[in-house]
XYZ file of C-alpha atoms in Angstrom:
761
model
C 8.804 5.147 22.990
C 11.775 7.539 23.084
C 11.367 10.437 25.432
C 10.622 13.673 23.534
C 12.549 16.549 25.033
C 12.367 20.287 24.136
C 15.901 20.165 22.855
C 15.285 17.246 20.602
C 12.079 18.686 19.175
C 13.661 22.015 18.446
C 16.770 20.356 16.825
C 14.396 18.099 14.711
C 12.688 21.166 13.309
C 15.894 23.160 12.840
C 18.293 20.665 11.473
C 19.099 20.702 7.752
C 16.285 22.666 5.966
C 14.145 24.385 8.673
C 10.668 23.013 8.958
C 9.284 19.634 7.747
C 7.997 20.178 4.187
C 9.262 21.474 0.842
C 8.116 21.969 -2.778
C 9.689 19.561 -5.320
C 9.526 19.883 -9.168
C 7.659 17.166 -11.007
C 8.636 17.869 -14.569
C 12.140 17.979 -16.301
C 13.869 21.411 -15.979
C 17.440 20.820 -17.010
C 17.333 22.190 -20.525
C 16.236 25.452 -22.186
C 13.448 23.611 -23.890
C 12.314 22.212 -20.462
C 12.227 25.790 -19.061
C 10.426 27.164 -22.011
C 7.841 24.594 -21.602
C 7.501 25.022 -17.964
C 7.304 28.835 -18.207
C 7.341 31.336 -20.992
C 6.291 30.876 -23.774
C 5.027 27.298 -23.317
C 3.012 27.940 -20.217
C 0.678 30.216 -22.053
C -1.160 27.220 -23.738
C -2.444 25.488 -20.518
C -3.333 29.014 -19.270
C -5.609 29.430 -22.250
C -7.047 26.005 -21.924
C -7.946 26.729 -18.301
C -9.426 30.027 -19.319
C -11.643 28.216 -21.707
C -12.476 25.262 -19.510
C -11.737 25.977 -15.770
C -11.817 22.324 -14.859
C -8.765 21.815 -17.098
C -6.747 23.113 -14.021
C -7.019 19.564 -12.738
C -5.484 18.347 -16.004
C -2.654 20.808 -16.277
C -1.679 21.832 -12.695
C -1.335 20.258 -9.273
C -4.768 21.562 -8.167
C -6.154 18.018 -8.025
C -3.467 16.886 -5.561
C -3.109 20.022 -3.557
C -4.666 20.816 -0.161
C -4.533 23.929 1.924
C -4.095 23.266 5.608
C -5.471 26.614 7.040
C -5.585 27.901 10.585
C -5.716 31.099 12.532
C -4.142 29.519 15.552
C -7.048 29.913 18.017
C -7.174 26.352 19.170
C -3.760 24.707 18.537
C -3.478 21.184 19.883
C -3.795 21.507 23.708
C -2.048 24.911 23.746
C -5.089 27.046 23.027
C -5.000 30.459 21.256
C -1.327 30.813 20.607
C -1.649 32.770 17.398
C -1.366 31.955 13.613
C 2.426 31.971 13.369
C 2.905 29.913 16.548
C 0.729 27.171 15.046
C 2.838 26.845 11.852
C 4.803 23.882 13.007
C 1.484 21.981 13.623
C 0.211 22.871 10.133
C 3.479 21.722 8.707
C 3.146 18.543 10.558
C -0.416 17.984 9.290
C 1.095 18.551 5.757
C 3.693 15.870 6.398
C 0.999 13.431 7.564
C -1.035 14.180 4.348
C 2.001 13.388 2.235
C 3.401 10.203 3.837
C -0.004 8.622 4.283
C -2.067 9.906 1.392
C 0.373 11.224 -1.084
C -1.315 14.593 -0.943
C 0.640 17.839 -1.434
C 0.049 20.566 1.015
C 0.627 24.257 1.510
C 0.149 25.254 5.059
C -1.450 28.760 5.416
C -1.673 30.679 8.611
C -4.117 33.632 8.513
C -3.764 36.209 11.245
C -7.465 36.961 11.593
C -9.933 36.065 14.354
C -12.938 37.672 12.752
C -14.877 34.788 11.135
C -16.137 36.952 8.244
C -12.720 38.362 7.420
C -11.112 34.812 7.839
C -13.640 33.400 5.377
C -13.094 36.234 2.872
C -9.348 35.475 2.925
C -9.825 31.761 2.325
C -12.387 32.394 -0.472
C -9.884 34.557 -2.281
C -7.173 31.894 -2.368
C -9.377 28.921 -2.827
C -8.846 28.618 -6.640
C -5.315 27.481 -5.863
C -6.452 24.184 -4.194
C -8.293 20.991 -4.789
C -9.376 20.900 -1.113
C -9.174 22.864 2.213
C -8.406 21.217 5.537
C -9.299 23.769 8.316
C -7.314 23.125 11.413
C -7.101 24.298 14.974
C -9.880 26.989 14.874
C -11.785 27.393 18.111
C -15.489 26.793 18.704
C -18.077 28.141 18.026
C -16.515 30.151 15.234
C -15.279 26.990 13.580
C -18.834 25.908 12.941
C -19.691 29.126 11.080
C -16.474 29.223 9.111
C -16.816 25.679 7.876
C -20.456 26.135 7.101
C -19.945 29.308 5.181
C -16.948 27.967 3.128
C -18.789 24.741 2.256
C -21.602 26.861 0.840
C -19.279 29.403 -1.044
C -16.600 27.087 -2.437
C -16.840 24.322 -4.997
C -13.978 22.252 -3.594
C -13.919 19.911 -0.447
C -13.724 21.728 2.842
C -13.383 19.854 6.031
C -12.482 20.909 9.549
C -10.676 17.908 10.671
C -10.941 18.734 14.414
C -14.578 18.378 14.010
C -14.981 15.519 11.499
C -11.771 13.464 11.923
C -12.435 12.268 15.380
C -16.134 11.799 14.561
C -15.421 9.488 11.611
C -12.915 7.298 13.401
C -14.861 7.108 16.624
C -18.079 6.295 14.687
C -16.349 3.446 13.006
C -15.172 2.280 16.365
C -18.611 2.727 17.875
C -20.343 0.561 15.163
C -17.820 -2.255 15.725
C -17.874 -2.008 19.496
C -21.694 -2.234 19.401
C -21.424 -5.320 17.270
C -18.941 -6.882 19.755
C -21.169 -6.038 22.668
C -24.264 -7.222 20.999
C -26.160 -3.950 21.112
C -27.926 -1.749 18.519
C -27.039 1.954 18.159
C -30.692 3.013 18.145
C -31.095 1.451 21.758
C -28.075 2.517 23.575
C -27.772 5.329 26.033
C -24.852 7.690 25.281
C -22.959 10.014 27.567
C -20.708 12.653 25.970
C -18.218 14.483 28.325
C -17.216 17.659 26.428
C -19.160 20.041 24.063
C -16.428 21.348 21.830
C -16.109 20.976 18.035
C -15.116 17.329 18.148
C -17.706 16.218 20.665
C -20.524 18.025 18.922
C -19.702 16.497 15.429
C -18.977 13.035 16.850
C -22.469 12.993 18.425
C -24.047 14.359 15.284
C -22.604 11.645 13.280
C -23.731 9.077 15.864
C -27.221 10.440 15.209
C -26.752 10.126 11.456
C -25.895 6.468 11.998
C -29.000 5.837 14.090
C -28.429 6.918 17.613
C -31.477 8.665 19.194
C -31.099 12.130 20.456
C -33.412 11.335 23.489
C -30.823 8.713 24.513
C -27.922 11.167 24.596
C -26.652 13.234 27.460
C -23.948 15.781 26.713
C -21.985 17.606 29.394
C -19.856 20.744 29.308
C -17.835 22.306 32.075
C -21.119 23.321 33.901
C -22.516 19.815 33.824
C -25.358 18.126 31.917
C -26.598 20.408 29.074
C -30.336 20.965 29.778
C -32.825 22.848 27.676
C -33.591 25.261 30.421
C -29.946 26.633 30.446
C -29.513 30.103 29.110
C -27.137 31.360 26.426
C -26.563 27.982 24.915
C -24.980 27.968 21.494
C -26.992 26.428 18.611
C -24.778 23.382 18.615
C -25.377 22.785 22.389
C -29.089 23.438 21.988
C -29.278 20.585 19.410
C -28.239 18.141 22.206
C -29.829 19.867 25.303
C -31.930 17.365 27.253
C -35.378 17.944 28.802
C -34.520 15.713 31.631
C -34.177 17.401 35.052
C -33.114 14.319 36.992
C -29.435 14.421 35.982
C -26.941 17.133 36.461
C -23.463 15.588 37.022
C -21.298 13.218 35.099
C -21.663 10.700 37.949
C -25.385 10.697 37.553
C -25.361 10.618 33.770
C -23.111 7.535 33.765
C -25.594 5.277 35.695
C -26.898 2.777 33.273
C -25.187 4.270 30.248
C -24.037 2.003 27.462
C -21.530 4.291 25.794
C -19.257 6.964 27.130
C -17.439 9.368 24.765
C -14.902 11.565 26.350
C -13.561 14.647 24.610
C -12.961 16.760 27.732
C -10.020 16.530 30.204
C -8.132 13.752 32.037
C -9.211 11.821 35.097
C -12.894 13.107 35.313
C -14.181 9.511 35.211
C -13.980 7.237 38.236
C -13.887 3.509 38.567
C -17.236 3.715 40.353
C -18.753 5.457 37.346
C -17.499 2.657 35.094
C -19.010 0.112 37.391
C -22.375 1.970 37.309
C -22.712 1.565 33.459
C -24.663 -1.095 31.692
C -23.261 -4.558 30.763
C -20.327 -4.642 28.216
C -19.962 -0.789 28.505
C -18.277 1.071 25.709
C -15.772 3.664 26.852
C -14.036 6.076 24.441
C -11.718 8.136 26.667
C -10.138 10.388 24.067
C -8.590 13.270 26.054
C -4.903 13.627 25.277
C -2.393 12.908 26.645
C -4.250 11.941 29.811
C -7.599 10.175 29.138
C -10.779 10.744 31.131
C -9.929 7.425 32.802
C -6.871 5.347 32.285
C -7.103 1.985 30.379
C -5.785 0.161 33.402
C -8.395 1.710 35.830
C -11.313 1.123 33.402
C -10.335 -2.521 32.833
C -9.786 -3.072 36.471
C -13.271 -1.670 37.295
C -15.117 -3.654 34.657
C -13.331 -6.485 32.794
C -16.193 -6.466 30.281
C -15.508 -2.883 29.180
C -14.766 -2.163 25.487
C -12.214 0.605 25.648
C -10.661 3.096 23.216
C -8.349 6.065 23.933
C -6.409 8.566 21.767
C -3.088 6.931 22.722
C -0.995 4.505 20.581
C 0.148 2.337 23.532
C -3.415 0.873 24.142
C -5.765 -1.077 21.974
C -8.307 0.579 19.680
C -6.621 3.999 19.238
C -8.933 6.702 17.887
C -6.347 8.462 15.644
C -7.442 11.023 12.992
C -4.632 9.898 10.747
C -6.683 6.738 10.061
C -9.213 9.161 8.255
C -8.240 12.457 6.819
C -5.372 11.613 4.420
C -7.572 8.944 2.794
C -10.738 11.113 2.788
C -9.063 13.877 0.946
C -7.325 11.366 -1.234
C -10.577 9.900 -2.404
C -12.217 13.343 -2.862
C -9.317 14.784 -4.700
C -9.130 11.703 -7.190
C -12.688 12.472 -8.387
C -12.306 16.149 -8.340
C -15.018 16.420 -5.826
C -16.890 19.662 -5.162
C -17.368 18.995 -1.551
C -16.894 16.394 1.374
C -20.535 15.611 2.209
C -22.321 13.449 4.638
C -22.460 10.570 2.278
C -18.661 10.550 1.875
C -18.126 10.847 5.695
C -20.445 7.953 6.331
C -18.720 5.926 3.546
C -15.408 6.419 5.326
C -17.006 5.343 8.645
C -18.130 2.017 7.107
C -14.957 1.498 5.134
C -12.859 1.876 8.368
C -15.304 -0.247 10.379
C -15.289 -3.021 7.682
C -11.536 -3.005 7.476
C -11.238 -4.095 11.196
C -13.330 -7.249 10.326
C -11.087 -8.409 7.581
C -7.979 -10.671 8.054
C -5.157 -8.575 9.213
C -1.878 -8.453 7.173
C 1.182 -10.073 8.634
C 2.954 -6.635 8.717
C 0.322 -5.221 11.091
C 0.511 -8.396 13.244
C 4.214 -8.053 13.481
C 4.151 -4.367 14.417
C 1.780 -5.064 17.348
C 3.582 -8.180 18.579
C 0.602 -10.589 18.016
C 0.279 -13.805 16.055
C -3.189 -13.129 14.704
C -4.883 -9.888 15.374
C -8.617 -10.520 15.070
C -11.849 -8.583 15.403
C -12.953 -8.437 18.949
C -12.702 -6.440 22.205
C -8.942 -5.687 21.753
C -9.338 -4.909 17.999
C -12.316 -3.064 16.627
C -10.538 -0.160 15.036
C -7.914 -0.660 12.311
C -4.422 0.184 13.179
C -2.773 3.363 11.683
C -0.051 1.310 10.051
C -2.531 -0.873 8.144
C -1.427 -0.424 4.460
C -5.005 -1.154 3.197
C -6.455 2.146 4.521
C -5.238 4.004 1.473
C -7.158 1.803 -0.839
C -10.203 0.876 1.164
C -11.075 4.316 2.608
C -10.029 6.380 -0.490
C -12.121 4.152 -2.935
C -15.155 4.286 -0.556
C -15.023 8.078 -0.382
C -14.483 8.505 -4.010
C -17.362 6.133 -4.832
C -19.684 7.984 -2.374
C -18.707 11.301 -4.025
C -19.700 9.944 -7.475
C -22.966 8.374 -6.163
C -23.931 11.602 -4.379
C -23.267 13.765 -7.482
C -20.324 15.962 -6.220
C -17.665 14.236 -8.313
C -16.403 15.943 -11.537
C -14.432 12.839 -12.588
C -15.643 9.241 -12.833
C -13.732 6.121 -11.852
C -14.764 2.995 -13.678
C -12.175 0.463 -12.828
C -11.914 0.332 -9.072
C -9.204 -2.452 -9.097
C -7.042 -0.282 -11.312
C -7.638 2.749 -9.071
C -6.550 0.698 -5.911
C -3.411 -0.504 -7.846
C -2.617 3.044 -8.770
C -3.001 4.148 -5.163
C -0.532 1.445 -4.015
C 1.874 2.409 -6.795
C 1.610 6.033 -5.986
C 2.461 5.403 -2.381
C 5.319 3.089 -2.985
C 3.237 0.809 -0.692
C 5.317 1.022 1.525
C 6.536 4.473 2.274
C 5.919 2.925 5.583
C 8.474 0.033 5.160
C 10.963 1.638 7.609
C 8.182 2.578 9.940
C 6.908 -1.012 10.029
C 10.462 -2.317 10.643
C 10.937 -0.046 13.550
C 7.549 -0.789 15.091
C 8.123 -4.631 14.836
C 11.667 -4.324 16.203
C 10.408 -2.200 19.216
C 8.134 -5.064 20.037
C 11.040 -7.503 20.260
C 14.238 -5.592 21.171
C 17.427 -7.622 21.152
C 21.077 -7.341 22.304
C 22.974 -5.965 19.378
C 26.741 -5.729 19.196
C 28.166 -2.695 17.314
C 31.667 -3.937 16.481
C 33.312 -0.671 15.587
C 32.479 1.005 18.753
C 35.088 3.748 18.368
C 33.586 5.177 15.191
C 31.510 8.313 15.793
C 28.800 7.250 13.256
C 28.559 3.777 14.972
C 28.347 5.413 18.517
C 25.553 7.723 17.315
C 23.670 4.938 15.632
C 23.875 2.733 18.786
C 22.539 5.512 21.000
C 19.784 6.383 18.458
C 18.788 2.657 18.148
C 18.642 2.625 21.874
C 16.459 5.750 22.089
C 14.203 4.424 19.297
C 13.672 1.357 21.438
C 15.014 -0.995 18.930
C 17.721 -2.843 20.968
C 20.138 -2.958 23.894
C 23.408 -1.834 22.356
C 26.760 -3.215 22.966
C 29.796 -1.151 21.700
C 33.150 -2.892 21.325
C 36.177 -0.814 22.021
C 38.254 1.114 24.518
C 35.955 2.255 27.232
C 37.524 5.570 28.009
C 37.836 6.515 24.386
C 34.271 5.705 23.558
C 32.940 7.674 26.494
C 35.183 10.608 25.596
C 33.862 10.642 22.016
C 30.297 10.197 23.354
C 30.825 13.257 25.580
C 32.188 15.316 22.682
C 29.128 14.389 20.704
C 26.854 15.113 23.660
C 25.352 11.626 23.625
C 23.463 10.060 26.513
C 25.185 6.685 26.989
C 22.787 5.397 29.686
C 21.680 1.883 28.718
C 24.582 1.474 26.331
C 27.110 -1.359 27.345
C 30.696 -0.988 26.482
C 32.932 -4.071 26.166
C 36.708 -3.496 26.047
C 37.602 -6.864 24.463
C 41.289 -6.234 24.834
C 41.212 -5.405 28.525
C 42.657 -7.976 31.029
C 39.228 -8.559 32.505
C 38.073 -9.965 29.293
C 40.928 -12.614 29.082
C 38.675 -15.396 30.442
C 36.066 -14.613 27.803
C 38.621 -14.301 24.949
C 39.974 -17.729 25.871
C 36.565 -19.313 26.174
C 35.621 -17.986 22.677
C 38.965 -19.288 21.350
C 38.239 -22.739 22.594
C 34.785 -22.747 20.988
C 36.222 -21.587 17.663
C 39.143 -23.892 17.691
C 37.016 -26.882 18.395
C 34.548 -25.919 15.717
C 37.254 -25.557 13.055
C 39.712 -28.120 14.338
C 39.598 -30.153 11.131
C 40.472 -26.983 9.128
C 43.942 -26.492 10.758
C 42.730 -24.272 13.574
C 44.399 -24.315 16.976
C 43.737 -22.645 20.290
C 46.619 -20.090 19.999
C 45.542 -19.012 16.478
C 41.930 -18.654 17.624
C 42.998 -16.783 20.727
C 44.924 -14.204 18.703
C 41.814 -13.553 16.539
C 39.805 -12.798 19.639
C 41.605 -9.467 19.862
C 39.889 -8.574 16.652
C 36.519 -6.786 17.311
C 34.729 -8.608 14.487
C 35.840 -12.051 15.659
C 35.093 -11.293 19.216
C 31.726 -9.733 18.435
C 30.614 -12.618 16.207
C 31.552 -15.097 18.980
C 29.341 -13.190 21.318
C 26.476 -13.868 18.922
C 27.552 -17.421 18.191
C 27.630 -18.196 21.896
C 24.272 -16.494 22.634
C 25.787 -13.640 24.636
C 24.346 -11.167 22.120
C 21.599 -11.651 19.391
C 23.029 -9.739 16.377
C 26.036 -7.866 15.241
C 26.511 -4.754 13.062
C 29.843 -4.021 11.422
C 31.576 -2.593 8.276
C 31.940 1.155 8.706
C 35.669 0.961 8.327
C 36.720 -2.741 8.599
C 38.110 -4.202 5.394
C 35.141 -6.187 4.084
C 37.167 -9.194 2.931
C 38.224 -9.657 6.547
C 34.772 -9.323 7.868
C 33.401 -11.902 5.383
C 36.050 -14.341 6.266
C 35.300 -14.009 10.065
C 31.547 -14.515 9.346
C 32.228 -17.658 7.342
C 34.610 -19.037 10.042
C 32.431 -18.311 13.061
C 28.729 -18.493 12.172
C 28.959 -20.220 8.895
C 26.656 -20.402 5.891
C 23.077 -21.665 6.449
C 22.055 -24.931 4.816
C 21.041 -25.612 2.116
C 23.060 -22.803 0.609
C 26.706 -22.717 -0.259
C 26.958 -18.960 -0.508
C 25.601 -15.926 1.309
C 24.857 -12.478 -0.199
C 23.402 -9.049 0.654
C 20.598 -6.996 -0.814
C 19.328 -3.428 -0.667
C 15.676 -2.434 -0.443
C 14.816 0.522 -2.675
C 11.558 2.091 -1.488
C 10.296 4.531 -4.141
C 7.107 6.177 -5.280
C 7.142 3.532 -8.046
C 7.219 0.692 -5.626
C 9.440 -1.354 -3.382
C 12.356 -3.055 -5.071
C 14.944 -5.604 -3.741
C 18.412 -5.541 -5.389
C 21.061 -8.299 -5.044
C 23.897 -9.058 -4.541
C 25.186 -5.621 -3.575
C 28.286 -6.454 -1.269
C 29.496 -10.011 -1.094
C 30.146 -11.930 -4.380
C 32.394 -10.024 -6.676
C 32.212 -12.351 -9.753
C 29.754 -14.997 -9.110
C 29.605 -18.285 -11.095
C 26.362 -19.987 -12.114
C 25.903 -21.791 -8.775
C 26.540 -18.512 -6.808
C 23.962 -16.625 -8.917
C 21.393 -19.437 -8.299
C 21.976 -19.154 -4.485
C 21.652 -15.311 -4.658
C 18.292 -15.740 -6.473
C 17.089 -18.288 -3.925
C 18.249 -16.164 -0.982
C 16.581 -13.146 -2.487
C 13.293 -15.085 -2.780
C 13.524 -16.101 0.825
C 14.353 -12.560 1.952
C 11.405 -11.119 0.067
C 9.095 -13.504 1.727
C 10.556 -12.503 5.117
C 9.328 -8.929 4.350
C 5.800 -10.404 3.669
C 6.064 -9.867 -0.106
C 5.910 -12.220 -3.098
C 9.170 -12.567 -4.997
C 8.935 -11.627 -8.768
C 12.550 -11.777 -9.830
C 14.239 -10.382 -12.975
C 17.670 -11.793 -13.635
C 19.494 -8.738 -15.040
C 22.017 -8.604 -17.856
C 23.070 -6.102 -20.605
C 21.186 -8.326 -23.125
C 17.834 -9.834 -23.554
C 17.299 -13.689 -24.085
C 20.166 -15.009 -26.017
C 21.387 -11.768 -27.747
C 24.778 -12.511 -26.557
C 25.635 -16.197 -25.916
C 28.947 -15.841 -23.965
C 30.010 -14.368 -20.591
C 27.644 -13.203 -17.969
C 24.499 -13.303 -20.236
C 25.140 -17.089 -20.828
C 25.757 -17.590 -17.195
C 22.517 -15.879 -16.157
C 20.614 -17.703 -18.795
C 21.879 -21.127 -17.571
C 21.140 -20.207 -13.995
C 17.503 -19.106 -14.920
C 16.931 -22.338 -16.806
C 17.885 -24.515 -13.920
C 16.112 -22.414 -11.422
C 12.870 -22.709 -13.342
C 13.340 -26.507 -13.648
C 14.084 -26.908 -9.943
C 11.445 -24.361 -8.615
C 8.514 -24.340 -11.042
C 6.369 -22.082 -8.859
C 9.063 -19.402 -8.485
C 8.309 -16.349 -10.485
C 11.661 -15.704 -12.059
C 13.031 -15.046 -15.651
C 15.891 -13.635 -17.579
C 18.379 -12.743 -18.777
C 16.886 -9.239 -19.378
C 17.966 -5.565 -19.270
C 16.811 -3.323 -16.437
C 14.620 -1.346 -18.684
C 12.745 -4.346 -19.850
C 12.449 -5.738 -16.423
C 10.761 -2.609 -15.191
C 8.452 -2.135 -18.179
C 6.147 -5.040 -18.006
C 3.789 -4.074 -20.754
C 6.657 -3.755 -23.311
C 8.238 -6.976 -21.956
C 4.953 -8.911 -22.240
C 4.284 -7.736 -25.679
C 7.834 -8.567 -26.909
C 8.371 -11.786 -24.958
C 4.876 -13.214 -24.209
C 6.394 -16.679 -23.199
C 8.065 -15.459 -19.983
C 7.234 -16.897 -16.651
C 6.886 -13.244 -15.466
C 4.105 -12.570 -17.990
C 1.688 -10.100 -16.605
C 3.766 -9.702 -13.456
C 5.235 -6.440 -12.073
C 8.928 -7.194 -11.030
C 9.844 -6.364 -7.552
C 13.349 -7.756 -7.347
C 16.431 -7.713 -9.547
C 19.468 -10.085 -9.314
C 22.452 -8.707 -11.063
C 25.239 -10.647 -12.722
C 28.101 -9.207 -10.586
C 28.877 -7.111 -7.560
C 29.823 -4.046 -9.685
C 26.445 -3.664 -11.513
C 24.258 -4.424 -8.344
C 26.285 -1.993 -6.227
C 26.130 0.789 -8.917
C 22.487 0.249 -9.397
C 21.225 1.008 -5.896
C 23.899 3.761 -5.402
C 22.817 5.471 -8.624
C 19.191 5.391 -7.489
C 20.187 6.773 -4.098
C 22.065 9.728 -5.687
C 19.562 10.487 -8.344
C 16.464 10.033 -6.285
C 17.056 11.496 -2.886
C 13.412 11.113 -2.015
C 13.789 7.373 -2.421
C 14.695 5.481 0.649
C 17.451 2.804 0.287
C 17.773 0.268 3.114
C 20.693 -2.037 3.332
C 22.896 -3.982 2.902
C 20.843 -6.768 4.396
C 22.548 -9.992 4.980
C 21.148 -13.111 3.468
C 22.282 -16.792 4.139
C 24.441 -16.737 7.315
C 23.578 -18.951 10.290
C 23.377 -15.957 12.603
C 22.210 -12.348 12.397
C 25.453 -10.776 11.223
C 24.797 -7.620 9.277
C 27.072 -5.319 7.361
C 27.186 -1.584 6.561
C 28.915 0.449 3.942
C 31.912 2.696 4.792
C 29.656 5.705 3.862
C 26.687 4.552 5.775
C 24.904 7.349 7.638
C 23.530 6.974 11.199
C 19.996 6.413 9.770
C 21.299 3.780 7.470
C 22.935 1.889 10.339
C 19.765 2.254 12.500
C 17.656 0.923 9.664
C 19.975 -2.167 9.376
C 19.864 -2.509 13.115
C 16.073 -2.775 12.925
C 16.344 -5.471 10.402
C 18.940 -7.303 12.466
C 16.727 -7.209 15.477
C 13.778 -8.725 13.521
C 16.217 -11.208 12.068
C 17.388 -12.251 15.510
C 13.892 -12.566 16.836
C 12.676 -14.685 13.965
C 15.809 -16.784 14.393
C 14.859 -17.518 17.987
C 11.302 -18.386 16.980
C 12.467 -20.992 14.633
C 14.509 -22.629 17.337
C 11.583 -22.927 19.832
């Protein structure tokens, strides 16, 4: 993980638009007609419809996808009562998580009011705006009263995530941990360290799932909460024990089956863990320092089943596994509340998901071959793309079954497909790339080491933990530019390939290249001259194993770079050509576009290779290729030029690869509209298939397509170009690539290099 500094955090929040969220129009607004429909006079009609039928607000406004994240700033993270305005960055951050994980729109609202009655009055007045309310960072015991009152007075979902989020995730983990341990929830003895909002609600949910109150000991800062204590809150009274033989945490832990920690770090010793029952379950959730470290707990008892709130250990209890999907499901049925049935449905959906086969994308992120249900995996990972469908659907169904849903869902498969489409499944493509690359960092050469963008990208890739970067260029000049850019160059290697001390390596590389290409007229002198070129030198580093991947293309002439790649690393068999593609990650879905950089005017055989390479690359990204071969015509409308060439290529590909889902020639609009396509051309191999990749007839059309999308849809992420078909991980950038673009390509190059190594083992 990159170290988070105060300066970096402040710069992140300040750069560009201040803050982390914004409001985006969802309807056309370019013409006078658009504006007249959006506002006066057209807006009067939906207003009158809503006046007549209030629930029509879900039909004509964003109410059904809009959540308020509301706080008074009295219990912000671990910072305490820092005030409403000071907590605003946290509320914006919660809004960001809602959006990227659940597709839920958020207004963050900070209310400067500590009086619970007045706070509730303010929330009640603004509630008609929203489809749901997420209360956040409100201190106990006031939070219990506030949530309880608002749940009674409002007819929309209200949830205090600090109470229920951890409760839901830890309950799912507890059910599964008990299954692994071979124990029953009604039999186990539970110790809870902490008596705040999260601890109270976790324990209440455990009771709802079958735990017995007489088997639970809860501790606050004064020790075990006993019934003879004075001035107990109602919440603490509920869990006060009549036992008089235990007072301390050490005493409570003896013989316990389960420990839940929501208190402070390092309050549990190894001796306490040793005193627990067999196969003890330890949820040490204090952040950032747990009640006992993972290492100490495992050293004390190898049979311990351990969870923490940290991402760097197994079985993380992370609220993001729950709240985006709970609200997603509640909003999608226009629920009047989030009730116990919905929370318990979420618990079981999360627990059940951990028992299902894990997608390859999750295995790759966590550097395992086959993540399976057991001691090290009984809570789903936050990056699991199935959470949006499984948890949201379970919550929505529970809302319907319990009678709080205004809207019914009848086709659950269609609902889940809609969720995946709505999320672009993956808005997490880049996140998954980064997480996978971090698990397998490689040595990556950045050929154009003097370019400021390349220097920044190399440093950022290092800080992201993706690779060990190697910059090629004049050492003094690179260091000077880095100093001007205020970049930390620690851990970045600089190779001045033209320096005298690199003479031996240049000559060694030259001999390798000359020998490799000796039957093509190469001699040592010619090869040695080329070693003064950063692309030739850098590619030879990869070819000889002195580096694992190379990034180039910010300002080098592309034709020269291509020639170097062909000469040094060569094209991978059984292909005769190589190509590039861009990944377009949009709300509509993820699309793969080729060839965007290499083959200007491809003939039929080149087009066939591009299509095959595209299919192979899509499988690399754990997706199934469904390829449309693009033209300006549809199926024989024009029988000359590129349409004919595409048609012939498709015919041969279908004959040679009968299982490949590919068809064409067809126009882009037809490729993307599968209903119209299926109706008009029912004979296609792509019948009833949603296209996820497009191969264009030439470089101009493919390049224009992804660039047009990038300009017209700034919220859509475009990753690439990604090289396909070379023998080594040589990846190219565009001259206008941003730092983030290059870092994205670096992540792909790292994974490419790692996979290449696996194939050779």
